[in-house]
Coordinates of C-alpha atoms in Angstrom, one line a residue:
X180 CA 0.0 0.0 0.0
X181 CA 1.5 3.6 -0.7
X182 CA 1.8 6.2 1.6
X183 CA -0.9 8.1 0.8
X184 CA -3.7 5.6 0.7
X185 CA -5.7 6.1 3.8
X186 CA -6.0 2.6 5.5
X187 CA -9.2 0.4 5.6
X188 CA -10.5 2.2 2.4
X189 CA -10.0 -0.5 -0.8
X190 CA -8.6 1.7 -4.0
X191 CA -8.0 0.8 -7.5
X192 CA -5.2 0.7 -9.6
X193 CA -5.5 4.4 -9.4
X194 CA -5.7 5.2 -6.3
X195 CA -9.0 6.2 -6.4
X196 CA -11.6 5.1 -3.5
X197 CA -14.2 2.3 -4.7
X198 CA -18.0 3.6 -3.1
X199 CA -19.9 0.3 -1.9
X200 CA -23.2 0.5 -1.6
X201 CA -24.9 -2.2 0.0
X202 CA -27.4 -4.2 -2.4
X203 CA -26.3 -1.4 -4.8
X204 CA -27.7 -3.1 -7.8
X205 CA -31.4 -3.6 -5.6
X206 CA -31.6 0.1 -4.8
X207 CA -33.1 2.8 -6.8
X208 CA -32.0 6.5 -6.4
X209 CA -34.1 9.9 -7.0
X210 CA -32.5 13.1 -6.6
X211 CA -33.5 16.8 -7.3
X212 CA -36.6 17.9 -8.7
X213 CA -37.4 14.2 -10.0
X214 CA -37.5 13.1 -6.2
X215 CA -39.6 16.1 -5.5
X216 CA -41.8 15.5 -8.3
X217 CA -42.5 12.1 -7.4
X218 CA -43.5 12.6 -3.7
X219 CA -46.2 15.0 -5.4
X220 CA -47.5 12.6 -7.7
X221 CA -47.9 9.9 -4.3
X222 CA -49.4 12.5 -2.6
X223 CA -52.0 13.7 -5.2
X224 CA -53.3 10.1 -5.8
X225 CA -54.1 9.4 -1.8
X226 CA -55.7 13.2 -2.1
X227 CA -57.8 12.3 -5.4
X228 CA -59.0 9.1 -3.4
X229 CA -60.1 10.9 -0.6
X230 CA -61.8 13.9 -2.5
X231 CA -64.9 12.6 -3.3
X232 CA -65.4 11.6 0.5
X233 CA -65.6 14.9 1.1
X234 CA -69.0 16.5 2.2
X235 CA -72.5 15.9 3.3
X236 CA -73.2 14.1 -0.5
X237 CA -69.7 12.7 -0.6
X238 CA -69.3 8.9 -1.1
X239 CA -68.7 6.1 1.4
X240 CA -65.4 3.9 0.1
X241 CA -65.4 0.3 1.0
X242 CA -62.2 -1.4 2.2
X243 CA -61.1 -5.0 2.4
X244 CA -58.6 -6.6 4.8
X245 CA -55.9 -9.4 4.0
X246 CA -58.5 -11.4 6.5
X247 CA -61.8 -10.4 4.3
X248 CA -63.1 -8.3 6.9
X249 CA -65.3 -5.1 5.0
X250 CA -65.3 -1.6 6.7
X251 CA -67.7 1.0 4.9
X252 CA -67.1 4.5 6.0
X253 CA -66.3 8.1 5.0
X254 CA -63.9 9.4 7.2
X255 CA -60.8 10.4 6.2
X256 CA -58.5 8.9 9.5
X257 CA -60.1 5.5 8.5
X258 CA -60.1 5.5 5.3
X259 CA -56.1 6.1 4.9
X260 CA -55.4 3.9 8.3
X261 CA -56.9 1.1 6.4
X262 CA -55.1 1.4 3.2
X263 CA -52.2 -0.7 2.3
X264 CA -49.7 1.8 0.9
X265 CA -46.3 1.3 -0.4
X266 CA -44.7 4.8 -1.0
X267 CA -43.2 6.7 1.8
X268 CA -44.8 9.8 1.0
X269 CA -48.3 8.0 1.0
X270 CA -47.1 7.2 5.0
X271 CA -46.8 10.9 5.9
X272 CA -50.2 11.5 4.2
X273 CA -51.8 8.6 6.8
X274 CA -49.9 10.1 9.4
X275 CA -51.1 13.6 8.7
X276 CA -54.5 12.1 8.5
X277 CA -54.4 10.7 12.0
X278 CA -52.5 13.8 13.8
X279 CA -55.6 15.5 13.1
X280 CA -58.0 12.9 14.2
X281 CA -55.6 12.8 17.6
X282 CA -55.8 16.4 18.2
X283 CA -59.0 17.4 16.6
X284 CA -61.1 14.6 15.5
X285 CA -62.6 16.3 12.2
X286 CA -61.5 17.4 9.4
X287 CA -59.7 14.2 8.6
X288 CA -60.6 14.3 5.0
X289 CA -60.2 17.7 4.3
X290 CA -56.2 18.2 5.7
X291 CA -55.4 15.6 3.0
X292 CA -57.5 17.1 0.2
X293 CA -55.6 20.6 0.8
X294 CA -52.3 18.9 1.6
X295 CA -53.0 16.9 -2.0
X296 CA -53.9 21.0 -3.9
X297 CA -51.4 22.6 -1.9
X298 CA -48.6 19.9 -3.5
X299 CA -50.4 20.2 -7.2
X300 CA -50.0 24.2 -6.9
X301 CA -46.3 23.2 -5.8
X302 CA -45.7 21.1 -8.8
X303 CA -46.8 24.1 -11.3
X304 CA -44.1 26.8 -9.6
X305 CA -41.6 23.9 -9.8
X306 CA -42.1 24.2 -13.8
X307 CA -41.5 27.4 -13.7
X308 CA -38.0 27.4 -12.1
X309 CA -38.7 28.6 -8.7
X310 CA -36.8 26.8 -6.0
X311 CA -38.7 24.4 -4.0
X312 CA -37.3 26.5 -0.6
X313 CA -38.9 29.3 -2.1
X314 CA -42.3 27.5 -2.6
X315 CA -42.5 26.0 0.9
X316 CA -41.5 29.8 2.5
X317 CA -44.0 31.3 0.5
X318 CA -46.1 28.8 1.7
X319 CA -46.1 29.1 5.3
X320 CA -46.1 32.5 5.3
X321 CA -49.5 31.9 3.2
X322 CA -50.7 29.9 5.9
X323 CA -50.3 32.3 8.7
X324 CA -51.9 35.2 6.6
X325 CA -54.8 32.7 6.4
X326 CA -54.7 32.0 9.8
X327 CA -54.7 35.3 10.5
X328 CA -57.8 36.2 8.2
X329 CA -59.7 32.9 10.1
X330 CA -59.4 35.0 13.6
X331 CA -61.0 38.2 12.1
X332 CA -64.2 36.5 10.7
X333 CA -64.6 34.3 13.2
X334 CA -68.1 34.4 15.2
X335 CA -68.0 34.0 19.4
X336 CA -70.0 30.1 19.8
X337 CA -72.4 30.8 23.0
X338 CA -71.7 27.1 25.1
X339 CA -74.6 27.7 27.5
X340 CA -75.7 24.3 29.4
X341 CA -79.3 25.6 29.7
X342 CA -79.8 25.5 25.9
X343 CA -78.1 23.4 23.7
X344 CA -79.4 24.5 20.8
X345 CA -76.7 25.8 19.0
X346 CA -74.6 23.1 20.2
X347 CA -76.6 20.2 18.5
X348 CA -76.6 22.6 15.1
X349 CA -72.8 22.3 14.8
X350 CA -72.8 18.5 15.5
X351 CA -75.5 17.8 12.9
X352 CA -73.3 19.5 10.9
X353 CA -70.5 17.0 11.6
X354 CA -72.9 13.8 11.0
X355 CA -74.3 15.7 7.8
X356 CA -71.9 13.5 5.6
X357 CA -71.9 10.4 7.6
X358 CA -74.0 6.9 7.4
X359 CA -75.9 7.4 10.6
X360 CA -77.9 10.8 9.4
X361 CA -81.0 9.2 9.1
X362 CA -81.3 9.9 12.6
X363 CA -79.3 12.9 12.3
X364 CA -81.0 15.1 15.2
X365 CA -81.1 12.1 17.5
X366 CA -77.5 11.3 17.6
X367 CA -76.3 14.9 17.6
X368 CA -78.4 15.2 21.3
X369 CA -76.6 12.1 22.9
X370 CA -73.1 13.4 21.7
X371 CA -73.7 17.0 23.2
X372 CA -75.6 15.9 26.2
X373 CA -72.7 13.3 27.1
X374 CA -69.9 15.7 26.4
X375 CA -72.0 18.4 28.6
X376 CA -72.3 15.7 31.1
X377 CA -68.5 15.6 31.6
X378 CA -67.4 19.0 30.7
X379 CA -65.9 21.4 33.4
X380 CA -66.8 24.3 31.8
X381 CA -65.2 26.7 34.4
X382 CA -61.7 25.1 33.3
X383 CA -62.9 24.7 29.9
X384 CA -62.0 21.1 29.6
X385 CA -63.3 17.4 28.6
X386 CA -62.3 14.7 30.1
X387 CA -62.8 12.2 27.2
X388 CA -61.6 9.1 29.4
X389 CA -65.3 9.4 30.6
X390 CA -67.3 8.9 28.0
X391 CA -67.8 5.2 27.1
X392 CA -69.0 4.4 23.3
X393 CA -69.9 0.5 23.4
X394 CA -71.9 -1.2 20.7
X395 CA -74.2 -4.3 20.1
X396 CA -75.6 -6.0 17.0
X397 CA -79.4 -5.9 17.1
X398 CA -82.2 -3.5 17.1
X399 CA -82.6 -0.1 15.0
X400 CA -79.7 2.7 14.9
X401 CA -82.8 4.9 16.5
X402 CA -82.5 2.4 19.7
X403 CA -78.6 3.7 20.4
X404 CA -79.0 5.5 23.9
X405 CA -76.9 7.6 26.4
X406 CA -76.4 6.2 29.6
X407 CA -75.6 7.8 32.7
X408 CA -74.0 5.5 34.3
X409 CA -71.3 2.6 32.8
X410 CA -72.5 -0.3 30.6
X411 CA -70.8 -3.3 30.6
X412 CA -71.1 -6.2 28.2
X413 CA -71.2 -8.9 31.1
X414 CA -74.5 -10.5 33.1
X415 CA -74.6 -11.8 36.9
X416 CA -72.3 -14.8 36.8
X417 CA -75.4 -16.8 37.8
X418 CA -78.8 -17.0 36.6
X419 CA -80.9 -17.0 39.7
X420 CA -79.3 -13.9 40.9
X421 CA -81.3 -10.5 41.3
X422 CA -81.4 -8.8 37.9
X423 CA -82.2 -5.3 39.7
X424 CA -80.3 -3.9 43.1
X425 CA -80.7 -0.7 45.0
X426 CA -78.2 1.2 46.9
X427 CA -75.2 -1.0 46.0
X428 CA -71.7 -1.2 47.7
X429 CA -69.5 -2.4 45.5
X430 CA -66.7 -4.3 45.8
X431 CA -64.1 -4.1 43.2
X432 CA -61.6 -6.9 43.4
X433 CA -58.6 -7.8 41.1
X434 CA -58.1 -11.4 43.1
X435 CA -59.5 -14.3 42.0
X436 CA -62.5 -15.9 44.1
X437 CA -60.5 -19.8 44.5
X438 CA -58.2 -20.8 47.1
X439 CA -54.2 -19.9 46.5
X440 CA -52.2 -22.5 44.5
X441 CA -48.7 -23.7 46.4
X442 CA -46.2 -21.3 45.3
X443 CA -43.3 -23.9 45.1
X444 CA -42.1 -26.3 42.6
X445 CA -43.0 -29.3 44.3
X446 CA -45.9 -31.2 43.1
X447 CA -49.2 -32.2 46.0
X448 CA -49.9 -35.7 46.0
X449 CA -53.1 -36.9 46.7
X450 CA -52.6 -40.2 48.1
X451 CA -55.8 -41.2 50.2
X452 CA -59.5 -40.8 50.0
X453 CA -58.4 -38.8 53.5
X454 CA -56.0 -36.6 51.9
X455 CA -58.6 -35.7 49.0
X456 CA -61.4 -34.6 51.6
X457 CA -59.2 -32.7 53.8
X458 CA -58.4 -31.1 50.7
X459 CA -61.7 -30.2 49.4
X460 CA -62.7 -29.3 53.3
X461 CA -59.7 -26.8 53.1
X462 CA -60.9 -25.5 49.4
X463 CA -64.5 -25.2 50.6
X464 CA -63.3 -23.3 53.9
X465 CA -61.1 -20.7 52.0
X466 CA -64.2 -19.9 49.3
X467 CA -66.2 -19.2 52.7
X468 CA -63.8 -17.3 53.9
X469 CA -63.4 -15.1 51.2
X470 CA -67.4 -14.8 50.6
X471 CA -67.5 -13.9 53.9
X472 CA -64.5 -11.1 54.0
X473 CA -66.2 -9.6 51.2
X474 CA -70.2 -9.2 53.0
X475 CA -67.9 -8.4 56.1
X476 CA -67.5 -5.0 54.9
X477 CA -71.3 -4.8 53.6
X478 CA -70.4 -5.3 50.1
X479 CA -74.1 -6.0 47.9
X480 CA -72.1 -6.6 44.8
X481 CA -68.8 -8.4 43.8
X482 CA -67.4 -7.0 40.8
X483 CA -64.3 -9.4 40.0
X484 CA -61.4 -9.1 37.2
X485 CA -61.5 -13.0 37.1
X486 CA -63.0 -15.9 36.5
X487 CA -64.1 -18.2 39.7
X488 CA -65.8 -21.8 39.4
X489 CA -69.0 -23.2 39.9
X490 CA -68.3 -23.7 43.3
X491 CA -68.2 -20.5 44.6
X492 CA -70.5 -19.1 42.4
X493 CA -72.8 -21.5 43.8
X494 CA -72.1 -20.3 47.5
X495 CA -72.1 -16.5 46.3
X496 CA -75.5 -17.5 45.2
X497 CA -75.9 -19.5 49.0
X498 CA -74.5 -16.4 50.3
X499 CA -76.7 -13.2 48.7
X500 CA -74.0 -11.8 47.3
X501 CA -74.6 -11.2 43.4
X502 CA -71.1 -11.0 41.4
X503 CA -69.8 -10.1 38.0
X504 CA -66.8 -12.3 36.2
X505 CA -64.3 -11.7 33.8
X506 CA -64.7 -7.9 34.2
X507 CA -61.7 -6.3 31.7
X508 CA -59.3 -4.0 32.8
X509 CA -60.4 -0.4 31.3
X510 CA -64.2 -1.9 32.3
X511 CA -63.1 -2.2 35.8
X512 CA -61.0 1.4 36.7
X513 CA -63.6 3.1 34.6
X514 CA -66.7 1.4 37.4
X515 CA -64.3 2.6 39.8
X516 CA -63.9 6.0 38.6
X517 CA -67.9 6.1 38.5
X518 CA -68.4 4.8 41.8
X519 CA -66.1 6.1 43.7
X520 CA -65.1 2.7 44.8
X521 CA -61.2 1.5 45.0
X522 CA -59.7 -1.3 43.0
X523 CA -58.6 -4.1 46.0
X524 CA -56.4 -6.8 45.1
X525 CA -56.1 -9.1 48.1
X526 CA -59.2 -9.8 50.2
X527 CA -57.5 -8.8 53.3
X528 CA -57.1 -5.4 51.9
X529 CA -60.7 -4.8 51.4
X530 CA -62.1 -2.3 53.8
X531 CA -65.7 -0.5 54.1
X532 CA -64.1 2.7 53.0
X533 CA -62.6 1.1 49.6
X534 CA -66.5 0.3 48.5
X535 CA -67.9 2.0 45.4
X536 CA -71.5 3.1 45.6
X537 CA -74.4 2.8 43.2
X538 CA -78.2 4.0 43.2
X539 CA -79.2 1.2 41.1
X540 CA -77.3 -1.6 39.1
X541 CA -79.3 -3.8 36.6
X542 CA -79.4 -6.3 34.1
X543 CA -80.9 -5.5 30.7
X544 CA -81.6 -7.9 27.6
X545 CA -82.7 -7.3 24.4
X546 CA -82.6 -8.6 20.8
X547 CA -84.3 -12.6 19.5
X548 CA -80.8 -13.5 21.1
X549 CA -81.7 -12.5 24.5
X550 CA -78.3 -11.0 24.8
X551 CA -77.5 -9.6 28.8
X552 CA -75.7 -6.3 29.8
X553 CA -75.1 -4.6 33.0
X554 CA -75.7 -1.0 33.6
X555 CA -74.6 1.0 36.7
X556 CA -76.8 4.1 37.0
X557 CA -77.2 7.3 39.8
X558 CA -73.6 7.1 41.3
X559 CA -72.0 9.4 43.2
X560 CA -69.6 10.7 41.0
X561 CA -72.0 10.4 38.4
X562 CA -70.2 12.6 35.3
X563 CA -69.5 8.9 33.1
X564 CA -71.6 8.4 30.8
X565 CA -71.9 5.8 27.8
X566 CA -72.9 6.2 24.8
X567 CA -74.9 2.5 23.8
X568 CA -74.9 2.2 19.9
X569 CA -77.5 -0.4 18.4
X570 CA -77.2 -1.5 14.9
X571 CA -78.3 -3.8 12.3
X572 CA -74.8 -5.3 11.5
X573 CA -71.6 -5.1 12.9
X574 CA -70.3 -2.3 10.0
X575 CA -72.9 -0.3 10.8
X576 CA -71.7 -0.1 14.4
X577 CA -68.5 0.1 13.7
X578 CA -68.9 3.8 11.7
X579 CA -71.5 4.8 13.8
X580 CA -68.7 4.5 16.2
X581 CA -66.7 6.9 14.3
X582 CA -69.1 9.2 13.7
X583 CA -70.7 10.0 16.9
X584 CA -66.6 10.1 18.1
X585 CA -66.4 12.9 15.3
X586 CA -69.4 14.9 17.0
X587 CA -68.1 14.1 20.6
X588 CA -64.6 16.1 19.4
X589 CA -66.3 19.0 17.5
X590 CA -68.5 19.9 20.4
X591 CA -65.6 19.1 22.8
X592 CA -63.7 21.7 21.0
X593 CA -66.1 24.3 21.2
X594 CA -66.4 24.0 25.1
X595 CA -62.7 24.3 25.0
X596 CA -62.2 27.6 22.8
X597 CA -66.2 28.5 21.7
X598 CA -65.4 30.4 18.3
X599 CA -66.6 29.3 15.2
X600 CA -66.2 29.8 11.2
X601 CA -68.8 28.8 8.9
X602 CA -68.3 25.4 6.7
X603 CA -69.3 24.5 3.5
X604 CA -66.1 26.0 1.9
X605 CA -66.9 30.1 3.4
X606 CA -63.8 29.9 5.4
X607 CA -61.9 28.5 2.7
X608 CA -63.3 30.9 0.1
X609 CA -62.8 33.6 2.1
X610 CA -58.7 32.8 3.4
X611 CA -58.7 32.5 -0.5
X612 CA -59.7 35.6 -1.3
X613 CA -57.4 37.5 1.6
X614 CA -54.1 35.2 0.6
X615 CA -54.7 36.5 -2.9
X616 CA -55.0 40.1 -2.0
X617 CA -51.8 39.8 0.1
X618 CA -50.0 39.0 -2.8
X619 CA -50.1 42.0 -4.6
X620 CA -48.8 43.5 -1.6
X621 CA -45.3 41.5 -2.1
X622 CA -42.7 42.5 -4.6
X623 CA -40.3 39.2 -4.0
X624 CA -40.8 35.7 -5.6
X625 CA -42.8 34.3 -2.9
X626 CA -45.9 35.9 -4.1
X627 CA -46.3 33.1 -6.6
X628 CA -46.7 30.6 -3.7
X629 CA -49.5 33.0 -2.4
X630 CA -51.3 32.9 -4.9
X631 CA -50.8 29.0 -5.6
X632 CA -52.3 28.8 -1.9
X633 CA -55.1 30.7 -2.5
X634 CA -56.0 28.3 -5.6
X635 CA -55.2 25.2 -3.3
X636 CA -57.5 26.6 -0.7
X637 CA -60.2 26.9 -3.0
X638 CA -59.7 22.8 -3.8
X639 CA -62.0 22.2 -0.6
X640 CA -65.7 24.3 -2.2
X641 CA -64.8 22.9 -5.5
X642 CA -64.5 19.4 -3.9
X643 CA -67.7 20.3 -2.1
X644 CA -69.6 21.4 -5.5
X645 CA -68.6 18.6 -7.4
X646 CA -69.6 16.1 -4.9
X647 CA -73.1 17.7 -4.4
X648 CA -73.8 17.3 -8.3
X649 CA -73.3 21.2 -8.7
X650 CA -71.0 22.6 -11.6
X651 CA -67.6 23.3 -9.4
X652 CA -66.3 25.8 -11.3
X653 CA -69.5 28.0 -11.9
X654 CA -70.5 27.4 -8.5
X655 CA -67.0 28.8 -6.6
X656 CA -66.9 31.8 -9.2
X657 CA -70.5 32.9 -8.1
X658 CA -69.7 32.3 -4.4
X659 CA -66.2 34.3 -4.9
X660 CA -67.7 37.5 -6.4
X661 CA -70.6 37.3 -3.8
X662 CA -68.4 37.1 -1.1
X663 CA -66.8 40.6 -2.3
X664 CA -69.7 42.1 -3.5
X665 CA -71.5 41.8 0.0
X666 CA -68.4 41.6 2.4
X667 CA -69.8 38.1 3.7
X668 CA -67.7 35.4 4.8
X669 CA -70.2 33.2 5.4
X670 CA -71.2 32.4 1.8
X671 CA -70.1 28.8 0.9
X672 CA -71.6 25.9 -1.2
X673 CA -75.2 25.1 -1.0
X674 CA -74.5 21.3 -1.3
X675 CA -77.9 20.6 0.0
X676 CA -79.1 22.7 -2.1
X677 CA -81.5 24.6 0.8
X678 CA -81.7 27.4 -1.5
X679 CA -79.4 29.7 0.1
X680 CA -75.6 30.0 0.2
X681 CA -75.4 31.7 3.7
X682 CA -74.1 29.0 5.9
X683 CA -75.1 30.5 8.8
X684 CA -78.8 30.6 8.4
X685 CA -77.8 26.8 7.4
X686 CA -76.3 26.8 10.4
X687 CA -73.5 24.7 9.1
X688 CA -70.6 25.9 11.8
X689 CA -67.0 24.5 12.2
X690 CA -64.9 25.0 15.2
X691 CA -62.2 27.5 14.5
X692 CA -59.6 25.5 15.8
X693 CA -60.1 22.7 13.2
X694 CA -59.8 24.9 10.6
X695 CA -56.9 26.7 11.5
X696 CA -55.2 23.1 12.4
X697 CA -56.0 21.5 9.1
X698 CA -54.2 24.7 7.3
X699 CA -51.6 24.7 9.4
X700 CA -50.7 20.5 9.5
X701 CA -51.0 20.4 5.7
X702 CA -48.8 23.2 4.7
X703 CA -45.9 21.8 7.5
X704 CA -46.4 18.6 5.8
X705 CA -45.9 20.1 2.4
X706 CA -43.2 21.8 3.7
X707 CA -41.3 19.1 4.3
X708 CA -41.9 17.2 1.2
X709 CA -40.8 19.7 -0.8
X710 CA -37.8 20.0 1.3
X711 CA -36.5 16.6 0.5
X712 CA -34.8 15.8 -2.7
X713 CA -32.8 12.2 -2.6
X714 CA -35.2 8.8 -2.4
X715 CA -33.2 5.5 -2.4
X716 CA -35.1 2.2 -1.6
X717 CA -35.3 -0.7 -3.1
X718 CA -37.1 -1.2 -6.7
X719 CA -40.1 -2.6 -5.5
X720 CA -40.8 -0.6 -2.9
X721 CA -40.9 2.3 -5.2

C-alpha cells in the first residue's frame, strides 16, 4: 500500500476510492426535482382518493382486509389507516391524517384534500423554475396570513348548558356527511348531552376518558341510547341472581374468588381418599372465607377481574352476594372512577371505605338472542356516561362508532375555545380571497406561492360542489364574487341545495380550531416534502 492511501479504504489501480453501496444493484435513487416530483405525484393520488369523500353528499369507500373483513365509512382517518400503501410519501399523508383525528377529530378528509392541492400548486411553480425552498417559505407565510384572516371572521360560539341548541346545530353538521344521518338530530343530542355531562366548563375542559361508546348488534340505529351511568357487556355470573339492586356497595376486586395455589415447585400428591377430603374441606373453607371477607365490609355486589368456578358461584348465590366475572381491565377502573369505589387486590385489603357506591345496578336484555348487559346508573360521582350504539350489522356499528366520536370532538372543542367559522367552503373561500390580496402586496418571488395557496385553498368548495352534483367551477366563481360584493364570509356551497348560500342561516358551523389546524398541519407537511430531494429504496418498494 502507498503512503498516501488512507487505510481500511479499498482503491484501485488508481488510487481512487471504490464507493460500496450495500445491495447497490437492488436500490433505486431519486434526486433533485425528480424526487420532489414524485413525492407530489404519491401524494395527489391518496388526495384524489379521498376527495370525493368529502361533504354531506360525498361517497362512502369500501375497504377490504388481508382477513376479508369489510369496513364502509367516509372518514378520512379510517379511510387512509386502512389502506395498504407502499410509498413513503403516502405514509406521511396517513400520518397527517391521523394527527388531526388525535388532536381534533374532524377534518380528517379535508387536511389531506388541501395537503393533495397545496402539492399540485407546488408542482406548477416547480415548472416554472422557482426553488422548492422558495415554494415551501411562501407557503407558510401563506398559511399564517390565512390563519390570521380565520381570527378576524370568526363568530364568538355561546356554550350555555341551559340551551343546547346551538350546540346540536354544529354536531349535525359534523354527522351531515356520515351513514348514521338518518337519525341525524337524535345522535347529535346524545353526543352534546354526554360531552355536557363531563365537561368542566369553568376550566374549559373534557375529560374524554369518561365517555364510554360501546356497541351491540341488534335493534334499530334509533335504539342507540346515552347512559348515565357505565355499561358493561357482562350479566350476573349466575342465573338466579337479582337482575335489579338498590343502593349497591360495590366491591371491586382484582383477586381471583378460589383458594391460592402452592407457590413452590414441588408437586401435591393426593394419596388417600383422607387426603382428598381434607383437601376439598380446606378449598371449601377458603371460598367461605373469602365470601365472607367480602359481606364483612357490607359489600351488595362483587365485581371481579376473574374468573371463579362453579363452586363458589354457587355459594355466592348460597350467600346473597350477586357478582360479575371476567370484568376487563379499562371496564373495571372506569366502574371505579364512576363509583367512587377502589380497585382491591387481596381480600384482606378490602375495607368498608374502599367500596364504590351505586343508586341502582341492573341487568338488561334485548334482541331474539336474548343477549344480557349490565348498567350501573345514579352514582356518586355520576359525570360517566356511555354512549350505547345499536345496529343492524356489525359495519354499521363500527362507523356509527366513528361518527358520533367525530361529534363528541367537535363539540368538545367548542367547550374548549367556543369560536366558530362557517363550513361548507366560506372559510376556505374567504382565506382565499385574503391570501390573494396579500399578494399584490409582495414585490419578492414568494408571491407566486400565495397565490398557488389561494387556488389550493379553494380545492376544498370545488370538492364540495362537485360532490353535491353542482358545476364546481361556476358554483365557486359565483360564491367568490358574492363574497366581495356583500363583504360576507359566510357564503359557501349550498350542497344541500337549501336554496341559500349563507351558511349561517344553514347553520352549518366548524370550530375555528379545526380549521386553523388543518391549514396549518397540511402546509408543515408540504413543507417538508418539498424539502426533500434524494429517495433511495429498493425497486419494489418504489
Amino acid at each position: 500500500m502507498s503512503g498516501g492511501m488512507i487505510p481500511g479504504l479499498m482503491m484501485d489501480e488508481f488510487g481512487r476510492p471504490f464507493i460500496i453501496l450495500r445491495n447497490q444493484q437492488e436500490q433505486k435513487r431519486i434526486i433533485g426535482n425528480d424526487a420532489i416530483k414524485s413525492h407530489i405525484v404519491a401524494a395527489k393520488n391518496i388526495a384524489n382518493t379521498l376527495k370525493t369523500s368529502l361533504g354531506p353528499k360525498g361517497l362512502d369507500k369500501m375497504m377490504v382486509s388481508s382477513d376479508g373483513d369489510v369496513t364502509v365509512t367516509n372518514d378520512g382517518a379510517t379511510i387512509l389507516k386502512l389502506m395498504d400503501v407502499d410509498h413513503e410519501i403516502a405514509k406521511l399523508m396517513v400520518q397527517l391524517s391521523q394527527s388531526q383525528d388525535d388532536e381534533i377529530g374532524d377534518g380528517t378528509t379535508g387536511v389531506v384534500v388541501l395537503a393533495g392541492a397545496l402539492l399540485e400548486q407546488a408542482e406548477h411553480l416547480l415548472d416554472k423554475g422557482i426553488h422548492p425552498i422558495r415554494i415551501a417559505d411562501g407557503f407558510e407565510l401563506a398559511a399564517q396570513c390565512a390563519v390570521k384572516h380565520l381570527e378576524t371572521i370568526a363568530d364568538s360560539f355561546p356554550v350555555n348548558p341551559d340551551n343546547l341548541e346551538p350546540l346540536i346545530k354544529t354536531a349535525m353538521t359534523t354527522l351531515g356527511s356520515k351513514i348514521i344521518n338518518k337519525c341525524h338530530r337524535q345522535m347529535a343530542e346524545i353526543a352534546v348531552n354526554a360531552v355536557m355531562a363531563v365537561a368542566d366548563l369553568e376550566k374549559r375542559d373534557v375529560n374524554f376518558e369518561l365517555i364510554k361508546v360501546e356497541g351491540k348488534v341488534g335493534g334499530k340505529l334509533e335504539d342507540t341510547m346515552l347512559v348515565k351511568g357505565v355499561v358493561i357487556d357482562k350479566d350476573f355470573s349466575h342465573p338466579q341472581m337479582p337482575k335489579e339492586l338498590r343502593d349497591v356497595k360495590l366491591a371491586i376486586l382484582t383477586c381471583p374468588f378460589e383458594p391460592p395455589r402452592p407457590k413452590t415447585k414441588h408437586n401435591l400428591d393426593v394419596q388417600s381418599v383422607e387426603d382428598y377430603k381434607e383437601l376439598r374441606k380446606y378449598e371449601q373453607e377458603k371460598f367461605a372465607s373469602m365470601v365472607d371477607k367480602v359481606k364483612a365490609t357490607g359489600a351488595t355486589l362483587a365485581i371481579c377481574q376473574w374468573g371463579f368456578d362453579d363452586e363458589a358461584n354457587h355459594l355466592l348465590l348460597q350467600k346473597q352476594l350477586p357478582a360479575v366475572r371476567w370484568v376487563g381491565g379499562p371496564d373495571i377502573e372506569l366502574i371505579a372512577i364512576v363509583t367512587g369505589g377502589r380497585i382491591v387486590p387481596r381480600f384482606e385489603e378490602l375495607t368498608s371505605e374502599k367500596l364504590g357506591k351505586a343508586g341502582l345496578v341492573r341487568e338488561i336484555s334485548f334482541g331474539t338472542t336474548k343477549d344480557h348487559m349490565l348498567v350501573i346508573e345514579e352514582c356518586e360521582n355520576s359525570k360517566a356516561v356511555t354512549i350505547f350504539i345499536r345496529g343492524g350489522n356489525k359495519m354499521i356499528i363500527e362507523e356509527a362508532k366513528r361518527s358520533i366520536h367525530d361529534a363528541l370532538c367537535v363539540v368538545r372543542n367548542l367547550v374548549t375555545e367556543n369560536r366558530v367559522v362557517y363550513g361548507g367552503g366560506a372559510a376556505e373561500v374567504s382565506c382565499a380571497i385574503a391570501v390573494a390580496a396579500e399578494a399584490d402586496k409582495i414585490s419578492s418571488i414568494e408571491q407566486y406561492a400565495f397565490r398557488a395557496f389561494a387556488d389550493a385553498l379553494e380545492s376544498i368548495p370545488l370538492a364540495l360542489a362537485e360532490n353535491s352534483g353542482l358545476s364546481p367551477i361556476e358554483t365557486l366563481t359565483e360564491v367568490k364574487s358574492r363574497q366581495v360584493k356583500e363583504v360576507n364570509p359566510a357564503l359557501g356551497i349550498d350542497c344541500m341545495l337549501n336554496g341559500t348560500n349563507d351558511m349561517k342561516q344553514q347553520n352549518v358551523i366548524e370550530a375555528l380550531r379545526s380549521k386553523k389546524q388543518q391549514i396549518l398541519l397540511s402546509t408543515q407537511l408540504v413543507k417538508m416534502i418539498l424539502k426533500i430531494d434524494d429517495i433511495r429504496s429498493p425497486n419494489d418498494g418504489m
